[in-house]
Short mmCIF file of C-alpha atoms and ligand atoms in Angstrom, two decimals:
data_model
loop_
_atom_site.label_atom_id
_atom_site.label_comp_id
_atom_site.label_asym_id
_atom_site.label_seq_id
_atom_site.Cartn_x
_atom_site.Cartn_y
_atom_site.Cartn_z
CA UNK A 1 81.04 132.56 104.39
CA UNK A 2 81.34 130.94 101.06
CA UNK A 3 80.93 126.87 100.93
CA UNK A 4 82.53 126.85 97.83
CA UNK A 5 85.26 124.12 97.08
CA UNK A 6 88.72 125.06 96.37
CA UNK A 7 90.07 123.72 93.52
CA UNK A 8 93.16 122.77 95.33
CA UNK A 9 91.25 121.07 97.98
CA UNK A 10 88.67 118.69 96.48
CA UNK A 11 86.86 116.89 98.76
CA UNK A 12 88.13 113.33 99.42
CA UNK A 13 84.59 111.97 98.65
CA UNK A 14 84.90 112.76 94.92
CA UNK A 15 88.79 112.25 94.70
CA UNK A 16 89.74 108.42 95.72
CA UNK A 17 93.50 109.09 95.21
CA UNK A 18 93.55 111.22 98.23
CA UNK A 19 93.11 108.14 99.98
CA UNK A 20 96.18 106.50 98.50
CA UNK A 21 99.06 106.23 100.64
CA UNK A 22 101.56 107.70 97.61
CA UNK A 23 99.74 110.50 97.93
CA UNK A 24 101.80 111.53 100.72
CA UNK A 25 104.82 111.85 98.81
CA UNK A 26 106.25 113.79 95.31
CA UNK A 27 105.15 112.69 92.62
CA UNK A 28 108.34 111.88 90.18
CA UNK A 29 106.17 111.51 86.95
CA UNK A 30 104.36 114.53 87.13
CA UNK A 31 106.00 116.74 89.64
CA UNK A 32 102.73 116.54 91.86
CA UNK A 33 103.98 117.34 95.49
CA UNK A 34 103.07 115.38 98.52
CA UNK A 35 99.34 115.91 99.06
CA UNK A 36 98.21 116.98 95.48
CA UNK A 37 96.63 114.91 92.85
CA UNK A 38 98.82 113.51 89.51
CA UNK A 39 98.41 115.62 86.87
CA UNK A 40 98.29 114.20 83.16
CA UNK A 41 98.28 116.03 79.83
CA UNK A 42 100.69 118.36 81.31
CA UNK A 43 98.93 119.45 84.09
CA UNK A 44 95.40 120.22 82.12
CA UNK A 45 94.15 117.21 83.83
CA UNK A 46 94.03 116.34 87.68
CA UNK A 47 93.74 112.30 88.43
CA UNK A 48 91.33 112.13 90.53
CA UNK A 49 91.28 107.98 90.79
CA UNK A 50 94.80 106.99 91.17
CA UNK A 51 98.28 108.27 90.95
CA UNK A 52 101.04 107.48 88.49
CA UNK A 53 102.72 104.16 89.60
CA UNK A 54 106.18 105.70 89.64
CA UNK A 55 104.63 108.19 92.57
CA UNK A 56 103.67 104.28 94.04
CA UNK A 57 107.12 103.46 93.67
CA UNK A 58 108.43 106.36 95.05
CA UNK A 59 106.05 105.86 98.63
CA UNK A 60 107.07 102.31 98.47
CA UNK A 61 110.50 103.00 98.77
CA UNK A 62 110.28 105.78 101.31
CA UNK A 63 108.91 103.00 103.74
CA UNK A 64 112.39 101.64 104.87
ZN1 ZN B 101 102.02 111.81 89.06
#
């Protein structure tokens, strides 16, 4: 049985922005959907410390 980290699953150790609450929901900047990192340079790159502050936005206003 591998150990071997999934790229779609990094561990939340190493990847802050899994902690975020926007995480939970779509990203509108990037497209990221609810539980996967932002993306920048379209897509190459996975933002591992924060998300885009429209994706902030977006969890802000879900909280009605
Ligand atoms: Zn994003």
């Amino acid at each position: 049985m591998t150990t071997r980290p999934h790229a779609a699953a990094p561990a939340v150790d190493d990847t802050p922005a899994l902690r975020l609450p926007a995480i939970t929901v779509d990203c509108p900047a990037c497209g990221a959907p609810a539980g996967a990192l932002c993306t920048s340079h379209s897509g190459t790159r996975q933002r591992r410390y924060d998300v885009h502050r429209a994706r902030t936005a977006a969890h802000a206003n879900a909280q009605h």
